[in-house]
mmCIF file of C-alpha atoms in Angstrom:
data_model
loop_
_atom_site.group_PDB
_atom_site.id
_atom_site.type_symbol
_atom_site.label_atom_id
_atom_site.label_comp_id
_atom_site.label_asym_id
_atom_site.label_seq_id
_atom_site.Cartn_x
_atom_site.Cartn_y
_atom_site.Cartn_z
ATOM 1 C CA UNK A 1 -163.968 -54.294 213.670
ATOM 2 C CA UNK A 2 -162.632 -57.974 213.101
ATOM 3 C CA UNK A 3 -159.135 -58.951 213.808
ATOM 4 C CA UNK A 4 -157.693 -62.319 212.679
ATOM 5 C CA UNK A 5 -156.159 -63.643 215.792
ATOM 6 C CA UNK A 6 -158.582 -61.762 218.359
ATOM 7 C CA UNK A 7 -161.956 -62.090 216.602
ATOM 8 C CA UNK A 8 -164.571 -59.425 217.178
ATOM 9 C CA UNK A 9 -162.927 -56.229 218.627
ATOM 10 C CA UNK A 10 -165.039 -54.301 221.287
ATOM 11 C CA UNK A 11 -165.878 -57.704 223.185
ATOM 12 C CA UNK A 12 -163.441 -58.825 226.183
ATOM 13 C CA UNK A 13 -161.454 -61.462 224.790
ATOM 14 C CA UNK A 14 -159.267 -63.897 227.210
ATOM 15 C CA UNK A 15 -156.964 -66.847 226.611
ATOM 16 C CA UNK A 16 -155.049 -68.651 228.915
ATOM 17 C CA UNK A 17 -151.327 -69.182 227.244
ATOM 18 C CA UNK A 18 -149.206 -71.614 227.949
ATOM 19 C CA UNK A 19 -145.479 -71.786 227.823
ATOM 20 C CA UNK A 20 -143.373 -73.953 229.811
ATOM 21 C CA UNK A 21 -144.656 -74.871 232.660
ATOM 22 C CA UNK A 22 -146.613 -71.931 233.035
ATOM 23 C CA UNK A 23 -150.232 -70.894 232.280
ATOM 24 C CA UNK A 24 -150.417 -67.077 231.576
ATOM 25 C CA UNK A 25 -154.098 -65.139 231.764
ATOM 26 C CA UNK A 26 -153.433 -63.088 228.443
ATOM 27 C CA UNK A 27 -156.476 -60.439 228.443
ATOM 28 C CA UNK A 28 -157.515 -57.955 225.412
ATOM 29 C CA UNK A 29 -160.135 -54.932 226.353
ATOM 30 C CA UNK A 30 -160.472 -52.616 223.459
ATOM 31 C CA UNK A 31 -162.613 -50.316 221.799
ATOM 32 C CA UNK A 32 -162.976 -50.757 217.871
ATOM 33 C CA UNK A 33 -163.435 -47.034 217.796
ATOM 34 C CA UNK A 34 -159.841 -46.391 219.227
ATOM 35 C CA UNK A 35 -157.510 -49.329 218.002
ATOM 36 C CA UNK A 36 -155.459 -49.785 214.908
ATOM 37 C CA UNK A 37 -154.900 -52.828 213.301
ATOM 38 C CA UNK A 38 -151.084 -52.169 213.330
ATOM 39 C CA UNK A 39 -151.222 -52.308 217.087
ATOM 40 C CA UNK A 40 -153.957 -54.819 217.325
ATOM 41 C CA UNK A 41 -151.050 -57.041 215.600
ATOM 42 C CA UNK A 42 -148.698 -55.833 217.331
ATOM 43 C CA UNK A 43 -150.355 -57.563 220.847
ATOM 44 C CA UNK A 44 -150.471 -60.714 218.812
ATOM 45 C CA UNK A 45 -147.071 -60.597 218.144
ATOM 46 C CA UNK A 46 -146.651 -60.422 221.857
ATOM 47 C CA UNK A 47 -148.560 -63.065 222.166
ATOM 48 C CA UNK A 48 -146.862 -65.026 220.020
ATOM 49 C CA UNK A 49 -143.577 -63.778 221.866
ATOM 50 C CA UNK A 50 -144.406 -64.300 225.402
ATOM 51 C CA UNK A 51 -141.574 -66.390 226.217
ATOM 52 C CA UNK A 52 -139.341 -63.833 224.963
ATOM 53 C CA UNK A 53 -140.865 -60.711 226.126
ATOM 54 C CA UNK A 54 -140.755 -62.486 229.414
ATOM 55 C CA UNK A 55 -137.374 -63.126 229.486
ATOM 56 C CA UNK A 56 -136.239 -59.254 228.716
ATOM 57 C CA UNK A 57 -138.364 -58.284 231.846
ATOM 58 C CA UNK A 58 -137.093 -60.785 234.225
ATOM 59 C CA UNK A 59 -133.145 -59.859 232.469
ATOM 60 C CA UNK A 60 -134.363 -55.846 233.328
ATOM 61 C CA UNK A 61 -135.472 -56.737 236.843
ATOM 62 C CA UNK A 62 -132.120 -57.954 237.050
ATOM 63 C CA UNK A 63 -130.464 -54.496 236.660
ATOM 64 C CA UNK A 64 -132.661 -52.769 239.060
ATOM 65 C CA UNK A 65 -131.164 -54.824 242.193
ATOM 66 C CA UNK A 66 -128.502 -52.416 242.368
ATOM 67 C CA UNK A 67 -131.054 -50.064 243.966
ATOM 68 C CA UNK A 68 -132.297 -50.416 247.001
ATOM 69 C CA UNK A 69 -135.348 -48.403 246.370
ATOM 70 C CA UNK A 70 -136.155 -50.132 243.075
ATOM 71 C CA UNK A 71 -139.489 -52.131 243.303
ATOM 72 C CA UNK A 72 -138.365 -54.960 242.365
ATOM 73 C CA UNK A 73 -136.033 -54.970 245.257
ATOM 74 C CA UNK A 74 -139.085 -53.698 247.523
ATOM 75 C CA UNK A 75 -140.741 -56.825 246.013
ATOM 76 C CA UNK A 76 -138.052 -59.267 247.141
ATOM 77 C CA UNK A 77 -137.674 -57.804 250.610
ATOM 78 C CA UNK A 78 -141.451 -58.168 251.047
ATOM 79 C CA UNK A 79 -141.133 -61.801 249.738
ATOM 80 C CA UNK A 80 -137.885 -63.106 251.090
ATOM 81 C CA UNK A 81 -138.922 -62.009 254.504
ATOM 82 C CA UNK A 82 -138.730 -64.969 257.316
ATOM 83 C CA UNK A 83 -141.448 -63.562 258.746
ATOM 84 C CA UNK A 84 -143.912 -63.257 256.545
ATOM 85 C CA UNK A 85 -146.885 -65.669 257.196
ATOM 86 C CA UNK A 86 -146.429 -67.406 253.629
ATOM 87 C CA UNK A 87 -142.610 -68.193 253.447
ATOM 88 C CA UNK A 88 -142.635 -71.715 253.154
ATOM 89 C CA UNK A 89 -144.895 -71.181 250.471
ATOM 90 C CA UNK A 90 -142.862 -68.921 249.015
ATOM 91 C CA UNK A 91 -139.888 -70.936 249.788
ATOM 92 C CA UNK A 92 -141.511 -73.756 247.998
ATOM 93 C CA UNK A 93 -141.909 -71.822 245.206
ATOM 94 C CA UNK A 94 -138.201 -70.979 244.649
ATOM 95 C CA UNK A 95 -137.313 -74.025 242.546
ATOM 96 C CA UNK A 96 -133.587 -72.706 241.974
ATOM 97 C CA UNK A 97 -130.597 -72.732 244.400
ATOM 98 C CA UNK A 98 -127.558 -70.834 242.792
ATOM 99 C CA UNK A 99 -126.481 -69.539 245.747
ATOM 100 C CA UNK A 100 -127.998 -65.912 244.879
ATOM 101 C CA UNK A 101 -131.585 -65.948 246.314
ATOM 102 C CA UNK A 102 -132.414 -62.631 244.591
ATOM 103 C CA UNK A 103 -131.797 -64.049 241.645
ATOM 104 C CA UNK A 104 -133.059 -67.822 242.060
ATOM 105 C CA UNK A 105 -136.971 -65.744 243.059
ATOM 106 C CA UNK A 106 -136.747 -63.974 239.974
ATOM 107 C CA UNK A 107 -136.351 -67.059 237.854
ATOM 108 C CA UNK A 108 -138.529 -68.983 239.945
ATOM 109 C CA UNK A 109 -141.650 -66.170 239.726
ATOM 110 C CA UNK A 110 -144.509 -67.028 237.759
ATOM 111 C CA UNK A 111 -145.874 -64.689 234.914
ATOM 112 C CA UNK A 112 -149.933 -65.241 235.925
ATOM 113 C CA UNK A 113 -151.088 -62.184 233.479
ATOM 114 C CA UNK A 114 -150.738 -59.987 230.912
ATOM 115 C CA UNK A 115 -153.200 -57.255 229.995
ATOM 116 C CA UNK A 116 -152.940 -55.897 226.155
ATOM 117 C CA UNK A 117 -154.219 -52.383 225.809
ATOM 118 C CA UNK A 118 -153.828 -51.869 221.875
ATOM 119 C CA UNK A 119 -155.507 -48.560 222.410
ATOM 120 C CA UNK A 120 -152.248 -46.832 223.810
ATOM 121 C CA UNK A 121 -150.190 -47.080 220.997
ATOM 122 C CA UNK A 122 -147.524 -44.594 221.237
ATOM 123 C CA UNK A 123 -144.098 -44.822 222.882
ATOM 124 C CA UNK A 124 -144.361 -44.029 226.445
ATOM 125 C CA UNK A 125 -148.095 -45.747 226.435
ATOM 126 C CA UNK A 126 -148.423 -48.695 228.431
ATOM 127 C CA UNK A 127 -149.097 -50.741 225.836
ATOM 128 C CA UNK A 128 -149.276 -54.198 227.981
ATOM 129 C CA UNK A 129 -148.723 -55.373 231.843
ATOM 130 C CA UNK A 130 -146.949 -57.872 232.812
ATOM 131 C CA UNK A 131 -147.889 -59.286 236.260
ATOM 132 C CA UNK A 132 -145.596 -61.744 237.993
ATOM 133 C CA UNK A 133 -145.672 -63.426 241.612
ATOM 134 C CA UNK A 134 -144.073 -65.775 243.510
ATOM 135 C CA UNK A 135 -146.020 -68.202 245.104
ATOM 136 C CA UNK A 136 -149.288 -66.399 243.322
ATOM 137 C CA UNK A 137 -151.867 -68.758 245.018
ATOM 138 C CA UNK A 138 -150.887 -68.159 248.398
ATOM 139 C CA UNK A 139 -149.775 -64.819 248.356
ATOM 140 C CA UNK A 140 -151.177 -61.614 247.190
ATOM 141 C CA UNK A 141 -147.992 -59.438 246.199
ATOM 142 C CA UNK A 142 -147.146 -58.881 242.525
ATOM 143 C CA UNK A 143 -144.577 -57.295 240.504
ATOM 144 C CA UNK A 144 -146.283 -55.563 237.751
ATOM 145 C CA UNK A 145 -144.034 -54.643 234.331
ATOM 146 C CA UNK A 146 -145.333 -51.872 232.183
ATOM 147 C CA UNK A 147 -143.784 -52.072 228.459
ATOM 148 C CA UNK A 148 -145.035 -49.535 225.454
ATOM 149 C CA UNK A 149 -145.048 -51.146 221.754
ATOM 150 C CA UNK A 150 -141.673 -50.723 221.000
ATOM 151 C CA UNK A 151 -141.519 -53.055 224.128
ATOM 152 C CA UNK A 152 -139.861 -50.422 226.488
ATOM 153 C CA UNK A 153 -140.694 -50.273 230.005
ATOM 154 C CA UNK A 154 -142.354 -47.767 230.826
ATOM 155 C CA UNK A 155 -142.839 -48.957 234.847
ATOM 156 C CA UNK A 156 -142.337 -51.616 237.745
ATOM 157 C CA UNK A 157 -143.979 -51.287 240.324
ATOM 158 C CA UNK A 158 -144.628 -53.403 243.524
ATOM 159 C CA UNK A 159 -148.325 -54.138 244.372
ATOM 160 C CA UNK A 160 -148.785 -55.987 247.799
#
């Protein structure tokens, strides 16, 4: 199976993306025997839509601060710590200073990959990951966004 914008289905196809002032790993791993084209153009829509998929994430991290057992607050803590052996790396990183520093990391994190997985096409699937860091290169902690098709999360969770 051939798709227009991915080429030869079946094969590991990468691209880095970039948007910004960021540079995004966008991966596709798929088995011709198990995708549709309907969803294989649906990842190149979100492709296409990075920017703006990214921005509904980071606006939906946003809501789950009110929870103190939400990962993305788990994330922040583990981030925003004094202690931690990388915070003036991660300080560095936060390019924003509104006065909220919750809010200034999640503007400032960096979107370093997204993995497309066309063959889990129903609502509920996790259709793509979105994996997000702050500081990436000097620390190993990510947020990781799970969305379905319809571009629904399905998860967050805190890897670090």
């Amino acid at each position: 199976m051939e798709h227009d914008y991915f080429g030869l289905i079946g094969d590991y196809w990468s691209e880095d993306v970039e948007y910004g002032d960021q540079r995004v790993e966008v991966v596709l791993d798929a088995d011709a025997d198990s995708v549709s084209n309907a969803a294989l153009d649906a990842a190149a829509t979100l492709v296409g839509e990075l920017e703006l998929a990214d921005d509904e994430l980071r606006s939906a991290f946003v809501t789950q601060l009110d929870s103190s057992a939400s990962p993305v607050v788990r994330f922040l803590a583990a981030m925003l710590d004094p202690e931690l052996e990388q915070a003036d790396e991660v300080e560095a990183a936060i390019g924003r200073d509104s006065g909220d520093r919750q809010i200034d990391a999640l503007r400032s994190m960096s979107l370093s990959r997204v993995d497309l997985r066309p063959d889990a096409d129903e609502p509920g699937d996790t259709f793509a990951e979105f994996e997000y860091g702050l500081a990436p290169e000097d620390t190993d902690a990510r947020l990781v966004a799970s969305i379905d098709i319809d571009r629904e999360i399905v998860d967050v969770r805190f890897e670090g």
